[in-house]
PDB file of C-alpha atoms and ligand atoms in Angstrom:
ATOM      1  CA  MET R   1       0.000   0.000   0.000  1.00 57.00           C
ATOM      2  CA  ARG R   2       1.011   3.631  -0.509  1.00 64.00           C
ATOM      3  CA  SER R   3       2.196   4.570   2.904  1.00 88.00           C
ATOM      4  CA  LYS R   4       2.955   7.866   4.612  1.00 97.00           C
ATOM      5  CA  VAL R   5       4.281   7.767   8.152  1.00 98.00           C
ATOM      6  CA  PHE R   6       3.783  10.619  10.622  1.00 98.00           C
ATOM      7  CA  ILE R   7       6.961  11.436  12.586  1.00 98.00           C
ATOM      8  CA  ASN R   8       7.095  14.454  14.889  1.00 97.00           C
ATOM      9  CA  GLY R   9       4.987  16.755  12.770  1.00 97.00           C
ATOM     10  CA  GLU R  10       5.904  15.634   9.244  1.00 98.00           C
ATOM     11  CA  PHE R  11       4.744  12.909   6.883  1.00 98.00           C
ATOM     12  CA  TYR R  12       7.421  10.702   5.318  1.00 98.00           C
ATOM     13  CA  ASP R  13       7.341   7.979   2.664  1.00 97.00           C
ATOM     14  CA  ARG R  14       7.731   4.523   4.151  1.00 94.00           C
ATOM     15  CA  GLU R  15      11.358   4.202   2.930  1.00 95.00           C
ATOM     16  CA  ASP R  16      12.296   7.543   4.499  1.00 96.00           C
ATOM     17  CA  ALA R  17      10.432   7.021   7.787  1.00 97.00           C
ATOM     18  CA  LYS R  18      13.368   6.885  10.189  1.00 97.00           C
ATOM     19  CA  ILE R  19      14.090   7.541  13.852  1.00 96.00           C
ATOM     20  CA  SER R  20      17.505   8.371  15.329  1.00 96.00           C
ATOM     21  CA  VAL R  21      19.646   5.558  16.781  1.00 96.00           C
ATOM     22  CA  PHE R  22      19.914   7.795  19.859  1.00 96.00           C
ATOM     23  CA  ASP R  23      16.149   7.567  20.447  1.00 97.00           C
ATOM     24  CA  LYS R  24      15.548   5.931  23.832  1.00 97.00           C
ATOM     25  CA  GLY R  25      12.752   3.859  22.327  1.00 97.00           C
ATOM     26  CA  PHE R  26      15.359   2.178  20.117  1.00 97.00           C
ATOM     27  CA  LEU R  27      18.089   1.991  22.762  1.00 97.00           C
ATOM     28  CA  TYR R  28      16.017   0.832  25.742  1.00 97.00           C
ATOM     29  CA  GLY R  29      12.432   0.155  24.679  1.00 97.00           C
ATOM     30  CA  ASP R  30      11.606   3.328  26.587  1.00 98.00           C
ATOM     31  CA  GLY R  31       8.159   4.252  25.326  1.00 98.00           C
ATOM     32  CA  VAL R  32       4.580   3.115  24.808  1.00 98.00           C
ATOM     33  CA  PHE R  33       2.483   2.203  21.788  1.00 98.00           C
ATOM     34  CA  GLU R  34      -0.976   1.207  20.584  1.00 98.00           C
ATOM     35  CA  GLY R  35      -2.557  -1.009  17.966  1.00 98.00           C
ATOM     36  CA  ILE R  36      -5.828   0.357  16.586  1.00 98.00           C
ATOM     37  CA  ARG R  37      -8.088  -0.710  13.738  1.00 97.00           C
ATOM     38  CA  ALA R  38     -10.161   1.156  11.224  1.00 97.00           C
ATOM     39  CA  TYR R  39     -13.196  -0.551   9.700  1.00 97.00           C
ATOM     40  CA  ASP R  40     -14.939   0.821   6.640  1.00 96.00           C
ATOM     41  CA  GLY R  41     -13.717   4.381   7.164  1.00 97.00           C
ATOM     42  CA  LYS R  42     -14.222   4.494  10.938  1.00 98.00           C
ATOM     43  CA  ILE R  43     -11.646   4.103  13.714  1.00 98.00           C
ATOM     44  CA  PHE R  44     -12.874   1.623  16.329  1.00 98.00           C
ATOM     45  CA  LYS R  45     -12.474   2.610  20.016  1.00 98.00           C
ATOM     46  CA  LEU R  46     -10.085   5.473  19.265  1.00 98.00           C
ATOM     47  CA  ASP R  47     -10.742   7.202  22.602  1.00 98.00           C
ATOM     48  CA  GLU R  48     -10.041   4.026  24.585  1.00 98.00           C
ATOM     49  CA  HIS R  49      -6.753   3.392  22.754  1.00 98.00           C
ATOM     50  CA  VAL R  50      -5.531   6.968  23.178  1.00 98.00           C
ATOM     51  CA  ASP R  51      -6.552   6.903  26.863  1.00 98.00           C
ATOM     52  CA  ARG R  52      -4.474   3.741  27.356  1.00 98.00           C
ATOM     53  CA  LEU R  53      -1.524   5.302  25.509  1.00 98.00           C
ATOM     54  CA  PHE R  54      -1.676   8.325  27.824  1.00 98.00           C
ATOM     55  CA  GLU R  55      -2.024   6.161  30.951  1.00 98.00           C
ATOM     56  CA  GLY R  56       1.102   4.239  29.981  1.00 98.00           C
ATOM     57  CA  ALA R  57       2.928   7.512  29.277  1.00 98.00           C
ATOM     58  CA  ARG R  58       1.896   8.848  32.688  1.00 98.00           C
ATOM     59  CA  ALA R  59       3.108   5.679  34.415  1.00 98.00           C
ATOM     60  CA  ILE R  60       6.579   6.014  32.893  1.00 98.00           C
ATOM     61  CA  MET R  61       6.674   9.820  33.306  1.00 98.00           C
ATOM     62  CA  LEU R  62       6.814  10.416  29.572  1.00 98.00           C
ATOM     63  CA  GLU R  63       5.381  13.769  28.558  1.00 98.00           C
ATOM     64  CA  PRO R  64       3.556  13.341  25.199  1.00 98.00           C
ATOM     65  CA  PRO R  65       4.558  16.076  22.745  1.00 98.00           C
ATOM     66  CA  TYR R  66       0.886  16.714  21.868  1.00 98.00           C
ATOM     67  CA  ALA R  67      -2.328  16.966  23.876  1.00 98.00           C
ATOM     68  CA  LYS R  68      -4.766  14.059  23.745  1.00 98.00           C
ATOM     69  CA  GLU R  69      -7.176  15.665  21.280  1.00 98.00           C
ATOM     70  CA  GLU R  70      -4.270  16.606  19.007  1.00 98.00           C
ATOM     71  CA  ILE R  71      -2.986  13.017  19.080  1.00 98.00           C
ATOM     72  CA  LYS R  72      -6.447  11.802  17.973  1.00 98.00           C
ATOM     73  CA  ARG R  73      -6.522  14.399  15.227  1.00 98.00           C
ATOM     74  CA  ILE R  74      -3.062  13.298  13.997  1.00 98.00           C
ATOM     75  CA  ILE R  75      -4.135   9.635  13.970  1.00 98.00           C
ATOM     76  CA  ILE R  76      -7.235  10.467  11.911  1.00 98.00           C
ATOM     77  CA  GLU R  77      -5.201  12.732   9.615  1.00 98.00           C
ATOM     78  CA  THR R  78      -2.623   9.981   9.017  1.00 98.00           C
ATOM     79  CA  CYS R  79      -5.421   7.610   7.982  1.00 98.00           C
ATOM     80  CA  ARG R  80      -6.835  10.254   5.661  1.00 97.00           C
ATOM     81  CA  ILE R  81      -3.464  10.975   4.026  1.00 97.00           C
ATOM     82  CA  ASN R  82      -3.032   7.250   3.446  1.00 97.00           C
ATOM     83  CA  ASP R  83      -6.478   7.113   1.893  1.00 96.00           C
ATOM     84  CA  VAL R  84      -7.504   4.041   3.882  1.00 96.00           C
ATOM     85  CA  LYS R  85     -10.876   2.689   4.976  1.00 95.00           C
ATOM     86  CA  ASP R  86      -9.722  -0.544   6.603  1.00 96.00           C
ATOM     87  CA  ALA R  87      -6.337  -0.469   8.279  1.00 96.00           C
ATOM     88  CA  TYR R  88      -4.143  -1.270  11.216  1.00 97.00           C
ATOM     89  CA  ILE R  89      -2.892   1.893  12.952  1.00 98.00           C
ATOM     90  CA  ARG R  90       0.226   1.958  15.113  1.00 98.00           C
ATOM     91  CA  PRO R  91       0.841   5.111  17.193  1.00 98.00           C
ATOM     92  CA  VAL R  92       4.173   5.079  19.047  1.00 98.00           C
ATOM     93  CA  LEU R  93       5.352   7.439  21.776  1.00 98.00           C
ATOM     94  CA  SER R  94       9.032   7.076  22.550  1.00 98.00           C
ATOM     95  CA  ARG R  95      11.156   8.950  25.059  1.00 98.00           C
ATOM     96  CA  GLY R  96      13.015  10.753  22.279  1.00 98.00           C
ATOM     97  CA  ILE R  97      16.645  11.527  21.643  1.00 97.00           C
ATOM     98  CA  GLY R  98      19.053  11.559  24.575  1.00 92.00           C
ATOM     99  CA  ASP R  99      22.498  10.220  25.403  1.00 92.00           C
ATOM    100  CA  LEU R 100      23.500   6.585  25.890  1.00 95.00           C
ATOM    101  CA  GLY R 101      22.702   6.612  29.604  1.00 94.00           C
ATOM    102  CA  LEU R 102      19.526   5.385  31.252  1.00 95.00           C
ATOM    103  CA  ASN R 103      18.295   8.696  32.676  1.00 96.00           C
ATOM    104  CA  PRO R 104      15.103   9.258  30.677  1.00 96.00           C
ATOM    105  CA  PHE R 105      14.845  12.919  31.649  1.00 96.00           C
ATOM    106  CA  LEU R 106      17.878  13.848  29.572  1.00 95.00           C
ATOM    107  CA  ALA R 107      15.748  13.318  26.456  1.00 96.00           C
ATOM    108  CA  LYS R 108      14.292  16.752  25.713  1.00 94.00           C
ATOM    109  CA  ARG R 109      11.194  15.853  23.736  1.00 97.00           C
ATOM    110  CA  ALA R 110       9.295  12.611  23.234  1.00 98.00           C
ATOM    111  CA  SER R 111       8.881  11.342  19.665  1.00 98.00           C
ATOM    112  CA  PHE R 112       5.431  10.588  18.264  1.00 98.00           C
ATOM    113  CA  VAL R 113       4.992   8.332  15.264  1.00 98.00           C
ATOM    114  CA  VAL R 114       1.868   7.039  13.512  1.00 98.00           C
ATOM    115  CA  ILE R 115       2.149   4.153  11.054  1.00 98.00           C
ATOM    116  CA  VAL R 116      -0.878   3.070   9.014  1.00 97.00           C
ATOM    117  CA  ASP R 117      -0.571  -0.362   7.477  1.00 94.00           C
ATOM    118  CA  ASN R 118      -2.465  -3.279   6.014  1.00 89.00           C
ATOM    119  CA  LEU R 119      -4.209  -5.567   8.426  1.00 82.00           C
ATOM    120  CA  VAL R 120      -2.182  -8.357   9.949  1.00 74.00           C
ATOM    121  CA  MET R 121      -4.863 -10.940  10.624  1.00 81.00           C
ATOM    122  CA  TYR R 122      -4.940 -14.637  11.213  1.00 89.00           C
ATOM    123  CA  PRO R 123      -5.966 -16.561   8.058  1.00 92.00           C
ATOM    124  CA  GLN R 124      -9.728 -16.999   7.514  1.00 93.00           C
ATOM    125  CA  GLU R 125      -9.390 -20.758   8.026  1.00 95.00           C
ATOM    126  CA  ILE R 126      -8.495 -20.204  11.690  1.00 96.00           C
ATOM    127  CA  TYR R 127     -11.791 -18.389  12.316  1.00 96.00           C
ATOM    128  CA  GLU R 128     -13.683 -21.335  10.846  1.00 96.00           C
ATOM    129  CA  LYS R 129     -11.681 -24.213  12.321  1.00 97.00           C
ATOM    130  CA  GLY R 130      -9.898 -22.735  15.330  1.00 98.00           C
ATOM    131  CA  MET R 131      -6.183 -22.761  16.032  1.00 98.00           C
ATOM    132  CA  PRO R 132      -3.717 -24.653  18.206  1.00 98.00           C
ATOM    133  CA  VAL R 133      -1.731 -22.916  20.956  1.00 98.00           C
ATOM    134  CA  ILE R 134       0.816 -23.983  23.548  1.00 98.00           C
ATOM    135  CA  VAL R 135       1.341 -22.914  27.120  1.00 99.00           C
ATOM    136  CA  ALA R 136       4.754 -21.239  27.131  1.00 98.00           C
ATOM    137  CA  SER R 137       7.430 -21.963  29.721  1.00 98.00           C
ATOM    138  CA  THR R 138       8.263 -18.239  29.691  1.00 98.00           C
ATOM    139  CA  VAL R 139       6.420 -16.669  32.633  1.00 98.00           C
ATOM    140  CA  ARG R 140       4.512 -13.392  32.194  1.00 98.00           C
ATOM    141  CA  SER R 141       6.316 -10.353  33.623  1.00 97.00           C
ATOM    142  CA  SER R 142       5.273  -9.575  37.162  1.00 96.00           C
ATOM    143  CA  LEU R 143       2.950  -6.643  37.805  1.00 94.00           C
ATOM    144  CA  ASN R 144       5.676  -5.346  40.097  1.00 94.00           C
ATOM    145  CA  ALA R 145       8.452  -5.687  37.529  1.00 94.00           C
ATOM    146  CA  LEU R 146       7.467  -4.761  33.978  1.00 93.00           C
ATOM    147  CA  PRO R 147       3.687  -4.441  34.420  1.00 96.00           C
ATOM    148  CA  PRO R 148       1.830  -5.951  31.451  1.00 97.00           C
ATOM    149  CA  VAL R 149      -0.799  -3.251  32.118  1.00 97.00           C
ATOM    150  CA  ILE R 150       1.557  -0.833  30.326  1.00 97.00           C
ATOM    151  CA  LYS R 151       1.758  -1.392  26.584  1.00 98.00           C
ATOM    152  CA  SER R 152       5.442  -0.543  26.579  1.00 98.00           C
ATOM    153  CA  LEU R 153       7.879  -0.728  23.688  1.00 98.00           C
ATOM    154  CA  ASN R 154       9.663  -3.524  25.540  1.00 96.00           C
ATOM    155  CA  TYR R 155       7.890  -6.659  24.318  1.00 97.00           C
ATOM    156  CA  LEU R 156      10.742  -9.093  24.955  1.00 97.00           C
ATOM    157  CA  ASN R 157       8.705 -11.044  27.513  1.00 98.00           C
ATOM    158  CA  SER R 158       6.065 -11.704  24.831  1.00 98.00           C
ATOM    159  CA  ILE R 159       8.701 -12.320  22.172  1.00 98.00           C
ATOM    160  CA  LEU R 160      10.355 -15.051  24.268  1.00 98.00           C
ATOM    161  CA  ALA R 161       7.009 -16.855  24.496  1.00 98.00           C
ATOM    162  CA  LYS R 162       6.293 -16.224  20.804  1.00 98.00           C
ATOM    163  CA  ILE R 163       9.620 -17.902  19.936  1.00 98.00           C
ATOM    164  CA  GLU R 164       8.429 -20.986  21.819  1.00 98.00           C
ATOM    165  CA  ALA R 165       5.185 -20.982  19.815  1.00 98.00           C
ATOM    166  CA  VAL R 166       6.848 -20.487  16.435  1.00 98.00           C
ATOM    167  CA  ASN R 167       9.455 -23.162  17.236  1.00 98.00           C
ATOM    168  CA  VAL R 168       6.727 -25.778  17.589  1.00 98.00           C
ATOM    169  CA  GLY R 169       4.674 -24.454  14.673  1.00 98.00           C
ATOM    170  CA  VAL R 170       1.695 -22.830  16.427  1.00 97.00           C
ATOM    171  CA  PRO R 171       0.609 -19.200  16.042  1.00 96.00           C
ATOM    172  CA  GLU R 172       0.223 -18.189  19.709  1.00 98.00           C
ATOM    173  CA  ALA R 173       1.357 -19.082  23.224  1.00 98.00           C
ATOM    174  CA  VAL R 174      -0.559 -18.754  26.479  1.00 99.00           C
ATOM    175  CA  MET R 175       1.507 -17.376  29.350  1.00 98.00           C
ATOM    176  CA  LEU R 176       1.181 -18.154  33.053  1.00 98.00           C
ATOM    177  CA  ASN R 177       2.090 -15.664  35.749  1.00 98.00           C
ATOM    178  CA  GLU R 178       4.610 -16.249  38.522  1.00 97.00           C
ATOM    179  CA  SER R 179       1.950 -17.980  40.649  1.00 98.00           C
ATOM    180  CA  GLY R 180       1.066 -20.398  37.864  1.00 98.00           C
ATOM    181  CA  PHE R 181      -2.253 -18.799  36.935  1.00 98.00           C
ATOM    182  CA  VAL R 182      -3.154 -18.112  33.319  1.00 98.00           C
ATOM    183  CA  SER R 183      -2.514 -14.468  32.393  1.00 98.00           C
ATOM    184  CA  GLU R 184      -2.778 -13.836  28.648  1.00 98.00           C
ATOM    185  CA  CYS R 185      -1.155 -14.628  25.321  1.00 98.00           C
ATOM    186  CA  THR R 186       1.822 -12.878  23.720  1.00 98.00           C
ATOM    187  CA  GLY R 187      -0.421 -10.381  21.940  1.00 97.00           C
ATOM    188  CA  ASP R 188      -3.991 -11.309  22.873  1.00 98.00           C
ATOM    189  CA  ASN R 189      -6.173 -11.767  25.954  1.00 98.00           C
ATOM    190  CA  ILE R 190      -7.734 -15.148  26.675  1.00 99.00           C
ATOM    191  CA  PHE R 191     -11.245 -16.358  27.575  1.00 99.00           C
ATOM    192  CA  ILE R 192     -12.453 -19.840  28.432  1.00 98.00           C
ATOM    193  CA  VAL R 193     -16.021 -21.132  28.528  1.00 98.00           C
ATOM    194  CA  ARG R 194     -16.951 -23.708  31.162  1.00 97.00           C
ATOM    195  CA  LYS R 195     -20.528 -24.878  31.697  1.00 97.00           C
ATOM    196  CA  GLY R 196     -21.913 -21.816  29.921  1.00 97.00           C
ATOM    197  CA  VAL R 197     -19.835 -19.312  31.925  1.00 98.00           C
ATOM    198  CA  LEU R 198     -17.284 -17.034  30.253  1.00 98.00           C
ATOM    199  CA  ILE R 199     -14.123 -16.786  32.366  1.00 98.00           C
ATOM    200  CA  THR R 200     -11.153 -14.471  31.818  1.00 99.00           C
ATOM    201  CA  PRO R 201      -8.141 -13.635  33.996  1.00 98.00           C
ATOM    202  CA  PRO R 202      -8.448 -10.385  36.002  1.00 98.00           C
ATOM    203  CA  ARG R 203      -5.959  -7.511  35.763  1.00 96.00           C
ATOM    204  CA  GLU R 204      -4.173  -8.858  38.869  1.00 96.00           C
ATOM    205  CA  ALA R 205      -3.214 -11.912  36.811  1.00 98.00           C
ATOM    206  CA  GLY R 206      -0.764  -9.627  34.956  1.00 97.00           C
ATOM    207  CA  ILE R 207      -2.479  -8.724  31.712  1.00 98.00           C
ATOM    208  CA  LEU R 208      -2.832  -5.876  29.307  1.00 98.00           C
ATOM    209  CA  GLU R 209      -6.379  -4.709  29.896  1.00 98.00           C
ATOM    210  CA  GLY R 210      -7.426  -5.326  26.329  1.00 98.00           C
ATOM    211  CA  ILE R 211      -9.961  -3.066  24.713  1.00 98.00           C
ATOM    212  CA  THR R 212     -11.334  -6.041  22.794  1.00 98.00           C
ATOM    213  CA  ARG R 213     -11.514  -7.960  26.096  1.00 98.00           C
ATOM    214  CA  LYS R 214     -13.610  -5.168  27.610  1.00 98.00           C
ATOM    215  CA  THR R 215     -15.851  -5.022  24.545  1.00 98.00           C
ATOM    216  CA  VAL R 216     -16.365  -8.810  24.649  1.00 98.00           C
ATOM    217  CA  ILE R 217     -17.303  -8.669  28.341  1.00 98.00           C
ATOM    218  CA  GLU R 218     -19.869  -5.965  27.504  1.00 98.00           C
ATOM    219  CA  ILE R 219     -21.289  -8.032  24.630  1.00 98.00           C
ATOM    220  CA  ALA R 220     -21.598 -11.124  26.851  1.00 98.00           C
ATOM    221  CA  LYS R 221     -23.307  -9.224  29.673  1.00 98.00           C
ATOM    222  CA  LYS R 222     -25.705  -7.566  27.241  1.00 98.00           C
ATOM    223  CA  HIS R 223     -26.788 -10.971  25.970  1.00 98.00           C
ATOM    224  CA  GLY R 224     -27.115 -12.619  29.382  1.00 98.00           C
ATOM    225  CA  ILE R 225     -23.963 -14.753  29.158  1.00 98.00           C
ATOM    226  CA  PRO R 226     -22.468 -14.916  32.687  1.00 98.00           C
ATOM    227  CA  VAL R 227     -18.901 -13.547  32.891  1.00 98.00           C
ATOM    228  CA  GLU R 228     -16.346 -14.104  35.637  1.00 98.00           C
ATOM    229  CA  GLU R 229     -13.047 -12.255  35.873  1.00 98.00           C
ATOM    230  CA  ARG R 230     -11.046 -14.623  38.045  1.00 98.00           C
ATOM    231  CA  LEU R 231      -7.783 -16.490  38.349  1.00 98.00           C
ATOM    232  CA  PHE R 232      -7.609 -20.005  36.947  1.00 98.00           C
ATOM    233  CA  PRO R 233      -4.780 -22.531  36.497  1.00 98.00           C
ATOM    234  CA  LYS R 234      -3.437 -24.131  33.319  1.00 98.00           C
ATOM    235  CA  ILE R 235      -5.480 -27.293  33.869  1.00 98.00           C
ATOM    236  CA  ASP R 236      -8.666 -25.284  33.290  1.00 98.00           C
ATOM    237  CA  LEU R 237      -7.494 -24.641  29.741  1.00 98.00           C
ATOM    238  CA  TYR R 238      -7.241 -28.373  29.095  1.00 98.00           C
ATOM    239  CA  ILE R 239     -10.773 -29.051  30.356  1.00 98.00           C
ATOM    240  CA  ALA R 240     -12.468 -25.948  28.917  1.00 98.00           C
ATOM    241  CA  ASP R 241     -15.554 -26.361  26.710  1.00 98.00           C
ATOM    242  CA  GLU R 242     -14.435 -23.451  24.538  1.00 98.00           C
ATOM    243  CA  ILE R 243     -11.448 -21.100  24.361  1.00 98.00           C
ATOM    244  CA  PHE R 244     -10.976 -17.911  22.383  1.00 98.00           C
ATOM    245  CA  LEU R 245      -8.443 -15.099  22.241  1.00 98.00           C
ATOM    246  CA  THR R 246      -9.217 -11.412  21.832  1.00 98.00           C
ATOM    247  CA  GLY R 247      -7.234  -8.518  20.416  1.00 98.00           C
ATOM    248  CA  THR R 248      -7.607  -5.552  18.131  1.00 97.00           C
ATOM    249  CA  GLY R 249      -5.905  -7.343  15.238  1.00 96.00           C
ATOM    250  CA  ALA R 250      -7.185 -10.850  16.018  1.00 96.00           C
ATOM    251  CA  GLU R 251     -10.742  -9.786  16.965  1.00 97.00           C
ATOM    252  CA  VAL R 252     -12.138 -13.007  18.483  1.00 98.00           C
ATOM    253  CA  VAL R 253     -10.182 -16.093  17.468  1.00 98.00           C
ATOM    254  CA  PRO R 254     -11.208 -19.633  18.418  1.00 98.00           C
ATOM    255  CA  VAL R 255      -8.653 -21.987  19.997  1.00 98.00           C
ATOM    256  CA  THR R 256      -9.369 -25.680  19.541  1.00 98.00           C
ATOM    257  CA  ASN R 257      -6.151 -27.273  20.773  1.00 98.00           C
ATOM    258  CA  VAL R 258      -3.922 -26.474  23.777  1.00 98.00           C
ATOM    259  CA  ASP R 259      -0.692 -28.452  24.254  1.00 98.00           C
ATOM    260  CA  LYS R 260      -2.265 -31.106  21.970  1.00 98.00           C
ATOM    261  CA  ARG R 261      -5.428 -31.405  24.116  1.00 98.00           C
ATOM    262  CA  ILE R 262      -8.536 -31.057  21.963  1.00 98.00           C
ATOM    263  CA  ILE R 263     -10.838 -28.355  23.308  1.00 98.00           C
ATOM    264  CA  GLY R 264     -14.578 -29.092  23.319  1.00 93.00           C
ATOM    265  CA  ASN R 265     -15.415 -31.085  20.223  1.00 93.00           C
ATOM    266  CA  GLY R 266     -12.411 -29.710  18.335  1.00 96.00           C
ATOM    267  CA  GLU R 267     -14.373 -26.976  16.565  1.00 97.00           C
ATOM    268  CA  PRO R 268     -15.110 -23.351  17.477  1.00 98.00           C
ATOM    269  CA  GLY R 269     -17.835 -23.415  20.137  1.00 97.00           C
ATOM    270  CA  LYS R 270     -21.290 -21.834  20.077  1.00 97.00           C
ATOM    271  CA  ILE R 271     -20.495 -19.000  22.476  1.00 98.00           C
ATOM    272  CA  THR R 272     -17.228 -18.216  20.665  1.00 98.00           C
ATOM    273  CA  LYS R 273     -19.024 -17.987  17.319  1.00 98.00           C
ATOM    274  CA  PHE R 274     -21.778 -15.822  18.784  1.00 98.00           C
ATOM    275  CA  ILE R 275     -19.287 -13.415  20.397  1.00 98.00           C
ATOM    276  CA  LEU R 276     -17.237 -13.157  17.184  1.00 98.00           C
ATOM    277  CA  GLU R 277     -20.357 -12.361  15.170  1.00 98.00           C
ATOM    278  CA  GLU R 278     -21.542  -9.706  17.636  1.00 98.00           C
ATOM    279  CA  TYR R 279     -18.058  -8.206  17.884  1.00 98.00           C
ATOM    280  CA  ARG R 280     -17.819  -7.901  14.100  1.00 97.00           C
ATOM    281  CA  LYS R 281     -21.240  -6.244  13.949  1.00 97.00           C
ATOM    282  CA  LEU R 282     -20.125  -3.670  16.495  1.00 97.00           C
ATOM    283  CA  THR R 283     -16.864  -2.878  14.690  1.00 97.00           C
ATOM    284  CA  ARG R 284     -18.866  -2.011  11.617  1.00 94.00           C
ATOM    285  CA  THR R 285     -21.361   0.264  13.348  1.00 94.00           C
ATOM    286  CA  GLU R 286     -19.280   2.266  15.850  1.00 95.00           C
ATOM    287  CA  GLY R 287     -16.202   4.466  15.483  1.00 96.00           C
ATOM    288  CA  ASN R 288     -14.695   7.867  14.738  1.00 96.00           C
ATOM    289  CA  PRO R 289     -15.168   8.723  11.045  1.00 96.00           C
ATOM    290  CA  ILE R 290     -11.964   9.328   9.083  1.00 97.00           C
ATOM    291  CA  TYR R 291     -13.619  11.304   6.301  1.00 94.00           C
TER     292      TYR R 291
HETATM  293  N1  PMP W 301      -2.383  -8.571  25.448  1.00 64.80           N
HETATM  294  C1  PMP W 301      -1.262  -8.167  24.836  1.00 64.80           C
HETATM  295  C2  PMP W 301       0.053  -8.563  25.400  1.00 64.80           C
HETATM  296  C3  PMP W 301      -1.353  -7.368  23.679  1.00 64.80           C
HETATM  297  O1  PMP W 301      -0.246  -6.940  23.069  1.00 64.80           O
HETATM  298  C4  PMP W 301      -2.629  -7.024  23.167  1.00 64.80           C
HETATM  299  C5  PMP W 301      -2.763  -6.129  21.963  1.00 64.80           C
HETATM  300  N2  PMP W 301      -2.309  -6.717  20.785  1.00 64.80           N
HETATM  301  C6  PMP W 301      -3.764  -7.519  23.818  1.00 64.80           C
HETATM  302  C7  PMP W 301      -3.598  -8.265  24.975  1.00 64.80           C
HETATM  303  C8  PMP W 301      -5.146  -7.211  23.324  1.00 64.80           C
HETATM  304  O2  PMP W 301      -5.442  -5.851  23.567  1.00 64.80           O
HETATM  305  P1  PMP W 301      -6.485  -5.065  22.658  1.00 64.80           P
HETATM  306  O3  PMP W 301      -7.753  -5.825  22.692  1.00 64.80           O
HETATM  307  O4  PMP W 301      -6.604  -3.737  23.333  1.00 64.80           O
HETATM  308  O5  PMP W 301      -5.907  -4.989  21.295  1.00 64.80           O
END
């Protein structure tokens, strides 16, 4: 696709979209980012994504170079310049240019980048048949170390688990926290269904509080499906009736195999299919218009 990238006030062609090697985001993963989607000319849950970006920035004492409303305007403008209706949008706030030391406050001004790209989705077949996952041996970062609540530029914890998944030929890995409870996947939240109840790990499990996760909980409650946010161990994955993952890019993706255990009857379950359908309806009705 024709692609223009916003960097600190200017639009650059993809090939010329470059950030300094002295940027703390590059040197130390010092920054925060978002993954947003546009559907049919509308940006889904823009406010929620920008709120989360700003919360992360506040937590790491990073002063965004633009006010919140301006950031939203820039995101919409970048979509417009790229002439897209359906897209994946990646805003990035990094600490900016400083010296080689760790002190973040020596960087004078944070950098803000917006990349608009084609969708990176799982293949259609996965939505029809479900996908296999593994439980990674890499433990999710502790809430008191590198809190998964912050969508920081340091994704090495997820990448270590993703390597485990790719090495055994599956697309995603479920991660447990230090206490052995299920937390989330490398880039998606997780839900299980047991006896008609939808269960998902709470924020204390060490998760990114996914915007898709929140939307799915709202959909379930609206339709009278009971939802529990509670801790559960790995064994509950193996005996679940249904499992699905949620994320902005993935939407709602059925999981039919965990560590070679067949989930339910080996096909996407009824509740999973219902939630996916309702989620897709919502993404096509709500959102901030680009044009
Ligand atoms: N967990 C992690 C680790 C993620 O990176 C993401 C986003 N890709 C999610 C969960 C899902 O969050 P959201 O629904 O807001 O995209």
